[in-house]
Tab-separated table of C-alpha atoms and ligand atoms in Angstrom:
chain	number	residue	atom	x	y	z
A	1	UNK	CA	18.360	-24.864	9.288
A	2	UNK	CA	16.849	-27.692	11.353
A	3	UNK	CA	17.737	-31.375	10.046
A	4	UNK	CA	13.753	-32.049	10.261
A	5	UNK	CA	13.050	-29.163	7.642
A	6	UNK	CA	16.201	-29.997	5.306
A	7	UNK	CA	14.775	-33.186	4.728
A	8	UNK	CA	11.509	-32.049	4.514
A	9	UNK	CA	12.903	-29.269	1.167
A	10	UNK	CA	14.999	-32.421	0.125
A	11	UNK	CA	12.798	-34.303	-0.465
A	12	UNK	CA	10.183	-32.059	-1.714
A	13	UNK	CA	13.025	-30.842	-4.173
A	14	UNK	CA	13.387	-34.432	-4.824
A	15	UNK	CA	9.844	-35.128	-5.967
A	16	UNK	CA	9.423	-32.143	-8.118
A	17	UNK	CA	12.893	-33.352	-9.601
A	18	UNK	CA	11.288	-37.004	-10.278
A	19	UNK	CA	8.125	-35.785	-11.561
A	20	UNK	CA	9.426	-32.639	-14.238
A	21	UNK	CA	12.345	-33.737	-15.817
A	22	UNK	CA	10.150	-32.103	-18.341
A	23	UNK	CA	11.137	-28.795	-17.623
A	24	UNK	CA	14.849	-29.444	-16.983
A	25	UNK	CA	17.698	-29.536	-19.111
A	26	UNK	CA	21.053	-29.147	-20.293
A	27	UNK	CA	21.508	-25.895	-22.234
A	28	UNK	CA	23.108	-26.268	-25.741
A	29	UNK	CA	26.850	-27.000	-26.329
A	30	UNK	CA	26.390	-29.203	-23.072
A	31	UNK	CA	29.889	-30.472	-22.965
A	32	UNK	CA	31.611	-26.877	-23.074
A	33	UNK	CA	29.753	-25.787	-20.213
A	34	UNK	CA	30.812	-25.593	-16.405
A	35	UNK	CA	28.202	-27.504	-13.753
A	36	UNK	CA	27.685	-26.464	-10.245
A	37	UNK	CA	25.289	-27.309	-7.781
A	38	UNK	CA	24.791	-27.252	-3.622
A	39	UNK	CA	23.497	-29.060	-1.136
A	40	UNK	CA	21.135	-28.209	1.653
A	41	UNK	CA	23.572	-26.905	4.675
A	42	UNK	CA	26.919	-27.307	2.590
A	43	UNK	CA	29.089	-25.574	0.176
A	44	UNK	CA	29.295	-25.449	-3.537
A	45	UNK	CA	30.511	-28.162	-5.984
A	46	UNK	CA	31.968	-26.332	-8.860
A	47	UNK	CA	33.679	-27.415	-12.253
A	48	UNK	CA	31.559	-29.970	-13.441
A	49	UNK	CA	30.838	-31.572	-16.512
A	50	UNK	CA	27.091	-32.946	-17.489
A	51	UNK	CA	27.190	-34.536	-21.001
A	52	UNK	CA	23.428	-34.876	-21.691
A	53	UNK	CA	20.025	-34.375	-20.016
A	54	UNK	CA	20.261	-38.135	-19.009
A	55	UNK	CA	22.637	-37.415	-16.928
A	56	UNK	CA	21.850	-34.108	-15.659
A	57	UNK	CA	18.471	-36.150	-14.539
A	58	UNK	CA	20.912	-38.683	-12.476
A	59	UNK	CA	22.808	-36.096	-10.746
A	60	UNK	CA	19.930	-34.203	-9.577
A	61	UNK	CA	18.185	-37.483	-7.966
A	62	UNK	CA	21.771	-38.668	-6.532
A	63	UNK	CA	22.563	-35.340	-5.071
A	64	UNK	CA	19.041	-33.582	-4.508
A	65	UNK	CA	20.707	-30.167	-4.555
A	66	UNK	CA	19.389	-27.386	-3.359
A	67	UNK	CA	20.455	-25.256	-6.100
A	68	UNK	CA	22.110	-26.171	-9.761
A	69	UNK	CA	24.013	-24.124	-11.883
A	70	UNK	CA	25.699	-23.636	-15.226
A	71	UNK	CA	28.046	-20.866	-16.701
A	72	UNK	CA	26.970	-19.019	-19.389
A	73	UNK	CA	30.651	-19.729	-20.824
A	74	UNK	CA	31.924	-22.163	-23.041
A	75	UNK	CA	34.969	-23.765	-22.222
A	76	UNK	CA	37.445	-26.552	-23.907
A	77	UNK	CA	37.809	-28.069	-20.744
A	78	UNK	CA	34.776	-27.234	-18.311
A	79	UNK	CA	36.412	-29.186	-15.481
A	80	UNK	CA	39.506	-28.099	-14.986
A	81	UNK	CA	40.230	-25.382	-12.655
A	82	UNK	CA	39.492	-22.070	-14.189
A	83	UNK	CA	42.878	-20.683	-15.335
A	84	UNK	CA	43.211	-23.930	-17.139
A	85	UNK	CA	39.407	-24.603	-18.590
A	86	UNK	CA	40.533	-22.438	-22.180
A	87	UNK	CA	37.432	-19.754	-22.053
A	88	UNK	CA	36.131	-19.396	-25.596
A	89	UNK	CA	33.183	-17.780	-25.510
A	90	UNK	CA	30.280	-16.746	-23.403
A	91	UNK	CA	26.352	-16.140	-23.822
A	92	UNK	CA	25.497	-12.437	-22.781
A	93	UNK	CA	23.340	-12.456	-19.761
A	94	UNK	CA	21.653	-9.852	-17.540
A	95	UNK	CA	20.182	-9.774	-14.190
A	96	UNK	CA	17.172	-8.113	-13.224
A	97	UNK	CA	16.328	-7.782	-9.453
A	98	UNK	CA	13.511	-5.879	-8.011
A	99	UNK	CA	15.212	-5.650	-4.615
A	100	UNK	CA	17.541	-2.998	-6.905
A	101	UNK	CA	14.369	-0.945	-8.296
A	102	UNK	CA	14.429	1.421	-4.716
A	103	UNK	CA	10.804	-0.087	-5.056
A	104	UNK	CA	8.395	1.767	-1.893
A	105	UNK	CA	6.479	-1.289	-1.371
A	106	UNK	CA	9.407	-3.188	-0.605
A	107	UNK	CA	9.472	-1.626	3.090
A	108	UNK	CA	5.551	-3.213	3.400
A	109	UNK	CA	7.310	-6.712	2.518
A	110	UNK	CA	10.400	-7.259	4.103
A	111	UNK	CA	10.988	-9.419	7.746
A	112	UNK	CA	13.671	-9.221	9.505
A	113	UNK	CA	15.188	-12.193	11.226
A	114	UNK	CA	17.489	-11.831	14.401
A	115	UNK	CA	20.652	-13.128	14.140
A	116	UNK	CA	21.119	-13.619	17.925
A	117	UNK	CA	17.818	-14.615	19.195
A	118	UNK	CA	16.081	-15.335	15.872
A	119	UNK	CA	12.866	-12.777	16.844
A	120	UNK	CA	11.157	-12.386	13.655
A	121	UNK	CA	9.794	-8.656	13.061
A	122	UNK	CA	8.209	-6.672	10.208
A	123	UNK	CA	11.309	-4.537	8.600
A	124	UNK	CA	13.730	-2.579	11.072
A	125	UNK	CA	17.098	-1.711	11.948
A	126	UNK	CA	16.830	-3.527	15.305
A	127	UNK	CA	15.640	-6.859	17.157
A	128	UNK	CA	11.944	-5.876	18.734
A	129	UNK	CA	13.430	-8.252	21.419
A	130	UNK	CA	17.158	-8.014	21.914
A	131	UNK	CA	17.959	-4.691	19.932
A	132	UNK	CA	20.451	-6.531	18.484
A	133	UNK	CA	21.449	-5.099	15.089
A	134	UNK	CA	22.576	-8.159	13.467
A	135	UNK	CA	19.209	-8.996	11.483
A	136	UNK	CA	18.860	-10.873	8.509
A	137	UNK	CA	16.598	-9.809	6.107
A	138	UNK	CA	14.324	-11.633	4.050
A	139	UNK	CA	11.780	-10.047	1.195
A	140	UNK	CA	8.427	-11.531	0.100
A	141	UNK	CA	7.954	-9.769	-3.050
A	142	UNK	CA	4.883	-8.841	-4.086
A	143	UNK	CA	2.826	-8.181	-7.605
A	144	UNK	CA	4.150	-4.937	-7.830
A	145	UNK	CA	8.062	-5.668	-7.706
A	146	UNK	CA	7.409	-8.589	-10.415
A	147	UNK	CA	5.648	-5.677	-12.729
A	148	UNK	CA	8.309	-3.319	-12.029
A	149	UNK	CA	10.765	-5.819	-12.931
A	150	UNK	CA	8.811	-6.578	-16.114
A	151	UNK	CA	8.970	-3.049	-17.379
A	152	UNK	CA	12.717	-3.025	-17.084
A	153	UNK	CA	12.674	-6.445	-18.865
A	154	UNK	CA	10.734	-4.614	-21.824
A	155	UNK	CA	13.531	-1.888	-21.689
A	156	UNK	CA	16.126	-4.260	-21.621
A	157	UNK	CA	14.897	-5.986	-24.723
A	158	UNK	CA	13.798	-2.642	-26.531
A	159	UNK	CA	17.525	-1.427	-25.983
A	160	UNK	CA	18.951	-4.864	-27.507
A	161	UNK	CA	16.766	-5.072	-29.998
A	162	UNK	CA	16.901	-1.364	-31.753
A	163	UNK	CA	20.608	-0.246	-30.549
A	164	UNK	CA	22.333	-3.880	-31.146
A	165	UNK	CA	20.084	-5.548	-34.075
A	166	UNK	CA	19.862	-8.747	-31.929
A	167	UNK	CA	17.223	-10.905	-33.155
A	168	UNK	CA	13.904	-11.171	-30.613
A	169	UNK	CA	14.393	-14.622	-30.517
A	170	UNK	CA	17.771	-15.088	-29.461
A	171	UNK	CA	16.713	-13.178	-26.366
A	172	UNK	CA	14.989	-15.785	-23.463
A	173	UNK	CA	13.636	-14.292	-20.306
A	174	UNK	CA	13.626	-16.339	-17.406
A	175	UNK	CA	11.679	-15.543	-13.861
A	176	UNK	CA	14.896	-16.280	-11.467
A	177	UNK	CA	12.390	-18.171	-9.006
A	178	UNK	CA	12.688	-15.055	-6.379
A	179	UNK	CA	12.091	-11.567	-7.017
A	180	UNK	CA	13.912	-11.048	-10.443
A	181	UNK	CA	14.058	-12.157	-14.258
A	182	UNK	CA	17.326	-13.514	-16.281
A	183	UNK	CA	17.787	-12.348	-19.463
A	184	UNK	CA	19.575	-14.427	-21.355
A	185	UNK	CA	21.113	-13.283	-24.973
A	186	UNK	CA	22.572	-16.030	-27.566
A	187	UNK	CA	24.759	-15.681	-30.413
A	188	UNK	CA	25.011	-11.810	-30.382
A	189	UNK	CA	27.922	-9.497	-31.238
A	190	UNK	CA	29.453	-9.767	-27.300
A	191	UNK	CA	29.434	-13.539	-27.443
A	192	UNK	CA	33.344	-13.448	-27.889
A	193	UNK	CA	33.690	-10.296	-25.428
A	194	UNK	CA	35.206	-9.842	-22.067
A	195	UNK	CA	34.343	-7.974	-19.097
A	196	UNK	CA	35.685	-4.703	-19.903
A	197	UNK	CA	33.702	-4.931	-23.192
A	198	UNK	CA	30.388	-6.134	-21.363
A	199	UNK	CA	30.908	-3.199	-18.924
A	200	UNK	CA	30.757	-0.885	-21.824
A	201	UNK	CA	27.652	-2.140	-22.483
A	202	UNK	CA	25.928	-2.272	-19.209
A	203	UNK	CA	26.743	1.408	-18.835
A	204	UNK	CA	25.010	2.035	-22.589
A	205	UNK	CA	22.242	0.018	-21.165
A	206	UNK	CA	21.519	1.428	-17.620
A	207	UNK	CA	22.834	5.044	-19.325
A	208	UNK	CA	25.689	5.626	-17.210
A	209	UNK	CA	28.325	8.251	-17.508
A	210	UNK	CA	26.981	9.581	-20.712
A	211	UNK	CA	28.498	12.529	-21.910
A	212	UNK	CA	27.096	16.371	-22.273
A	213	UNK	CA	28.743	16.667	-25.948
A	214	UNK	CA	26.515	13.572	-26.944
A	215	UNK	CA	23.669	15.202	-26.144
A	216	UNK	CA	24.424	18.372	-28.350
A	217	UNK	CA	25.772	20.508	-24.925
A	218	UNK	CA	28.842	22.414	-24.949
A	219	UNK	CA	31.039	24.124	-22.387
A	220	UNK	CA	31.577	26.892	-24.902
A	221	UNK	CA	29.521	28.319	-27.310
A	222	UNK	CA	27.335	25.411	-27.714
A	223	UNK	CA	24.850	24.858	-30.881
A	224	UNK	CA	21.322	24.182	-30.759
A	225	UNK	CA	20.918	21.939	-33.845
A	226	UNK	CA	23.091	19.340	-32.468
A	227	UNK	CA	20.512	18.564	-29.350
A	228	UNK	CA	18.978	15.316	-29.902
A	229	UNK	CA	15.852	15.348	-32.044
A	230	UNK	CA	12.631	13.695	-31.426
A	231	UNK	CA	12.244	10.707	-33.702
A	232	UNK	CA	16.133	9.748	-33.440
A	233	UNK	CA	16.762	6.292	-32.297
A	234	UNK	CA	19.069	5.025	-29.271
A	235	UNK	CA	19.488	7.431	-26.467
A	236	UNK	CA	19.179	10.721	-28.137
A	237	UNK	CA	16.109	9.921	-29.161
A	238	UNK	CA	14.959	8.350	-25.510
A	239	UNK	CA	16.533	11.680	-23.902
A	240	UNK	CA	13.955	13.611	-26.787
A	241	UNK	CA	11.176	12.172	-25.316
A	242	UNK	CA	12.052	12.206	-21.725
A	243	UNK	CA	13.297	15.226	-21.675
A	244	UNK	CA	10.998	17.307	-24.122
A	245	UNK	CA	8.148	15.587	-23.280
A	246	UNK	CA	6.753	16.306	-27.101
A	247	UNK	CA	8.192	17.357	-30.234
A	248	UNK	CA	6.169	20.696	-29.550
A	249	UNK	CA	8.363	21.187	-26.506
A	250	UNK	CA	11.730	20.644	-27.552
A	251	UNK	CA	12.588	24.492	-28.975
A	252	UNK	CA	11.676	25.770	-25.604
A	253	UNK	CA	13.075	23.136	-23.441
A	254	UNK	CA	16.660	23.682	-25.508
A	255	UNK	CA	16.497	27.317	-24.866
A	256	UNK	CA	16.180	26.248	-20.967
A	257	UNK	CA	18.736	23.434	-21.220
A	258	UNK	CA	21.156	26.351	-22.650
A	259	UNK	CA	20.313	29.125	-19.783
A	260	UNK	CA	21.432	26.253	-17.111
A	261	UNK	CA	24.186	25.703	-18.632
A	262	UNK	CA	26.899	23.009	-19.120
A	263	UNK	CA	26.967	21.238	-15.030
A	264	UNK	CA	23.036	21.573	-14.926
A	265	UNK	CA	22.980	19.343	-18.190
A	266	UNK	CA	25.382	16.876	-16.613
A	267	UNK	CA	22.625	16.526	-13.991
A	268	UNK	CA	19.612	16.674	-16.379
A	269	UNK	CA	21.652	13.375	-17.924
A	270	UNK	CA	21.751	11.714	-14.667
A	271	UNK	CA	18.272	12.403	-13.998
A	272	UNK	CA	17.712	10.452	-17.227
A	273	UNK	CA	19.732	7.655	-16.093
A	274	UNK	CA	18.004	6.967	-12.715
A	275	UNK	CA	14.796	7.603	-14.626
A	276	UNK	CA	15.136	5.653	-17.701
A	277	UNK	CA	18.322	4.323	-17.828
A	278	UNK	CA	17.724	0.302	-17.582
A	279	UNK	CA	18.410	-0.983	-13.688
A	280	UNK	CA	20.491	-4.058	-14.607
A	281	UNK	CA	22.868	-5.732	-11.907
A	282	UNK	CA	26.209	-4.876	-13.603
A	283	UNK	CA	28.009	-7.369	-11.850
A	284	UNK	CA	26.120	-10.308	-13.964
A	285	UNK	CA	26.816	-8.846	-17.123
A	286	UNK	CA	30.528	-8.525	-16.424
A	287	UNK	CA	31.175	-11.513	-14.934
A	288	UNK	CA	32.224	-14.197	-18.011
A	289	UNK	CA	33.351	-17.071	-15.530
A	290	UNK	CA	30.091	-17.427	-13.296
A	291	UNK	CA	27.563	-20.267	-12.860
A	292	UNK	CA	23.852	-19.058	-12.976
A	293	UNK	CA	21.071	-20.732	-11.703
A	294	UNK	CA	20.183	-23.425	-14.419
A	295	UNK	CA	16.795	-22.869	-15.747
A	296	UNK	CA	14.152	-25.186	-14.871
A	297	UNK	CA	15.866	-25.961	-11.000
A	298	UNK	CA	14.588	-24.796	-8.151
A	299	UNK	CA	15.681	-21.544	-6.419
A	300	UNK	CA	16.397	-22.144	-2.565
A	301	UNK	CA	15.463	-18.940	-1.656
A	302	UNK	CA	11.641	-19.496	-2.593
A	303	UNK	CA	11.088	-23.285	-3.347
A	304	UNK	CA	10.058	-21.863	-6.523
A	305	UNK	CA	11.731	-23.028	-10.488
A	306	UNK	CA	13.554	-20.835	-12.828
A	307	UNK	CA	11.052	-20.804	-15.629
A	308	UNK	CA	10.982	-19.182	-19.236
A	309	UNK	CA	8.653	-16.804	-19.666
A	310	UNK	CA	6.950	-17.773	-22.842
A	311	UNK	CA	4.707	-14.816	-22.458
A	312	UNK	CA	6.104	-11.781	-20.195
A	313	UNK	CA	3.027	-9.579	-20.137
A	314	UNK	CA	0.949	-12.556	-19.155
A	315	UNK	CA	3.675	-14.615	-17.105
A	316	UNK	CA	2.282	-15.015	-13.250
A	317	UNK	CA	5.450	-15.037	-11.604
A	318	UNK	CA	3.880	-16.690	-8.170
A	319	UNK	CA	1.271	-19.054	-9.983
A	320	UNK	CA	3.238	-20.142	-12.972
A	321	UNK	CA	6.699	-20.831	-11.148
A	322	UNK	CA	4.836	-23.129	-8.142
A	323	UNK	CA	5.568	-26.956	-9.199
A	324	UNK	CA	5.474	-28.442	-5.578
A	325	UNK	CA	3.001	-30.627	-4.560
A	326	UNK	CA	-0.075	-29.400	-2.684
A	327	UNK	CA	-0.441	-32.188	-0.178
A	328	UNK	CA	-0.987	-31.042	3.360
A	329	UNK	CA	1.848	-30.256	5.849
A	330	UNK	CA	1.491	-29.159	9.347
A	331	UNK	CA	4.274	-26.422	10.062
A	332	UNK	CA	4.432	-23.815	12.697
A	333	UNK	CA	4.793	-20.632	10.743
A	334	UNK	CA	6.052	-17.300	11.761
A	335	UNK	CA	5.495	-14.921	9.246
A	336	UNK	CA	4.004	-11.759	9.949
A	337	UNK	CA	3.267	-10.915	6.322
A	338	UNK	CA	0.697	-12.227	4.269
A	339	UNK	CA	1.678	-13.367	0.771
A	340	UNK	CA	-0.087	-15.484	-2.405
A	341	UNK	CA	1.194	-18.123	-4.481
A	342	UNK	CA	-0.691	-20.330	-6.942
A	343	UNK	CA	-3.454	-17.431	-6.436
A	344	UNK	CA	-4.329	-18.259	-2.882
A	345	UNK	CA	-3.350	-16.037	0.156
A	346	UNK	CA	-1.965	-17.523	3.492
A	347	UNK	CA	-0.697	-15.576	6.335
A	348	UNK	CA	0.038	-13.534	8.303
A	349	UNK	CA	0.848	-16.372	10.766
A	350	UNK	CA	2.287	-15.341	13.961
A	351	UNK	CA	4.183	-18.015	15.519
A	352	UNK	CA	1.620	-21.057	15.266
A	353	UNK	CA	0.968	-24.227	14.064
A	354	UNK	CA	-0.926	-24.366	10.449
A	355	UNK	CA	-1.696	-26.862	8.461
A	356	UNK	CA	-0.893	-25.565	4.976
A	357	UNK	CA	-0.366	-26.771	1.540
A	358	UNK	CA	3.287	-28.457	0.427
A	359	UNK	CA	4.253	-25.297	-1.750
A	360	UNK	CA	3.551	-22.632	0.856
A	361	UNK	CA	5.201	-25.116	3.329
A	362	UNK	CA	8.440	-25.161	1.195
A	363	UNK	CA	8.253	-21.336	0.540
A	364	UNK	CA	8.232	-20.648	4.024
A	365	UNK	CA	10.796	-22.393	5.348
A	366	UNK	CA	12.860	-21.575	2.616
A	367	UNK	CA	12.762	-17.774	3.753
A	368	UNK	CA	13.411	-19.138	7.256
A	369	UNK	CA	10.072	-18.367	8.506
A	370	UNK	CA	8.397	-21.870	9.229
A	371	UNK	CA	9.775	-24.824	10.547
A	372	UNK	CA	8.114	-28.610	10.165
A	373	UNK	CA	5.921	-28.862	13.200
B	1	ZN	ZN1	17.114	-10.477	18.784
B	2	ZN	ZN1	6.773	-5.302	-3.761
């Protein structure tokens, strides 16, 4: 990135830093917790310790990152290297990303940028200009990707809610600041677990490798009582009404599931699974030594903040996560794909000099597709 537009993000970051410490702060147990953060252009600064929001506030105007993290985990000594921090425990968290949902709009919305000559066309496999193959791609999501990624949100929560008694409210739902939510779950049942225990889970969740016998099918002489009945709760009763459609339906659809026998089941089940099974990024989950993107800071990607959705159904993911000013910034914009944020629409701009607000500014050349003019 040019040293004109890092300082232009730097010290837009900076601002919006100054002017909503409101919004940011240290998560609970601060002192058990790892820090992170990067700079514009540089690497990451890991094992850090923040004691309060006071000084959370202080590193962010000293440093101006460009992204901040925090772990999820809880350690005795947060900034020592990791095989001697002492892990104790770790919030269960989930990542929800709608460039995973095989989404069709997502073709209408995604630029590629050349690697070699940095020609900027709609999505391809190859430079309009050089054919070169090494492209970098870059989505602008769209309504339709955020609502998608609600709806496995609302799974998500249904899923933790009935099958794990966790209490609605130590769930908090986060819009990541791109194209995705956080789902962040305190004091559950996992909070002592480790990855192979969390990867149990994320398969339960997204319905992976579930078994025929489960389900009531045998390989040999198998029984239809023990298929799944309408009303039941966790998956037998989500594979009842995906599968049978209505309670009306289930004698006859048995009597089919039976005649296909034992491999077509197996398939049935992983027809459920890319259906309804819940499209969480397992890695996430797993992972009980990362630093996540600390809520309230701004994502890099977007210029946009990591904000808790009070209100999911109603949350405007490209209206309510905009903080940066609106002041006027001249920037010559190439980006062939219109987009909206804080409900107006700019673009498509096709290599040329626009004067546009701050926000859009910031969102642009975050994705690489304006520069300061
Ligand atoms: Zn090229
Ligand atoms: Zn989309």
């Amino acid at each position: 990135m040019k040293e004109t537009d890092t300082k232009f993000l730097e010290s837009a970051f900076k601002k919006y830093y100054f002017e909503h410490f409101d919004l940011i702060h240290v998560p609970q147990r601060t002192s058990e917790r790892e820090f992170g953060y990067q700079k514009f252009n540089s690497g990451m600064t890991r094992h850090i310790s923040v004691k309060d929001d006071k000084e959370l506030h202080l590193l962010l105007m000293q440093n101006v990152p460009s992204d901040v993290y925090c772990s999820n985990a809880y350690y005795s000594f947060p900034n020592l290297p990791m095989n001697e921090k002492d892990w104790k425990e770790a919030d269960l968290i989930f990542d929800i990303d709608a460039k995973d949902l095989n989404l069709s709009c997502r073709s209408n919305h995604t630029i590629s940028i050349c690697n070699e000559c940095n020609q900027i066309s709609k999505n391809s496999d190859q430079c309009s200009k050089c054919n070169s193959t090494k492209l970098e791609k870059k989505s602008l999501p769209c309504k339709n990707c955020i609502d998608a990624s609600k709806t496995e949100v609302l799974k998500l929560s249904e899923i933790l809610i009935n099958d794990f008694s966790i209490n609605k409210n130590d769930i908090q739902i986060f819009f990541s600041g791109n194209e995705g939510f956080h789902i962040y779950v305190y004091d559950s049942q996992f909070q002592q677990s480790g990855s192979r225990e969390r990867s149990e889970l994320v398969d339960y969740i997204m319905f992976n490798g579930a078994i025929p016998e489960k389900f009531g099918m045998k390989k040999f002489k198998p029984n239809r009582n023990s298929f799944p009945d309408f009303n039941e709760s966790g998956w037998r009763g989500r594979f009842s009404k995906y599968v049978y459609g209505s309670k009306s339906k289930r004698s006859k659809i048995i009597s089919e599931l039976l005649v296909n026998g034992y491999s077509s089941f197996q398939k049935t089940l992983d027809d459920v699974s890319e259906k309804i099974g819940t499209k969480i990024d397992p890695n996430v989950t797993m992972d009980i030594h990362r630093i996540f993107r600390l809520p309230g800071s701004i994502n890099s990607k977007s210029g946009l903040t990591k904000i808790l959705c009070q209100d999911l159904e109603k949350f405007d993911a490209y209206s309510d996560s905009c903080f940066i000013s609106e002041e006027s910034v001249e920037i010559v914009a190439n980006c062939p794909i219109e987009f909206k944020l804080k409900n107006k629409k700019f673009g498509p701009f096709n290599n040329e000099k626009v004067s546009v607000p701050t926000f859009a500014a910031v969102y642009m050349i975050c994705k690489k597709l304006a520069t300061i003019a």
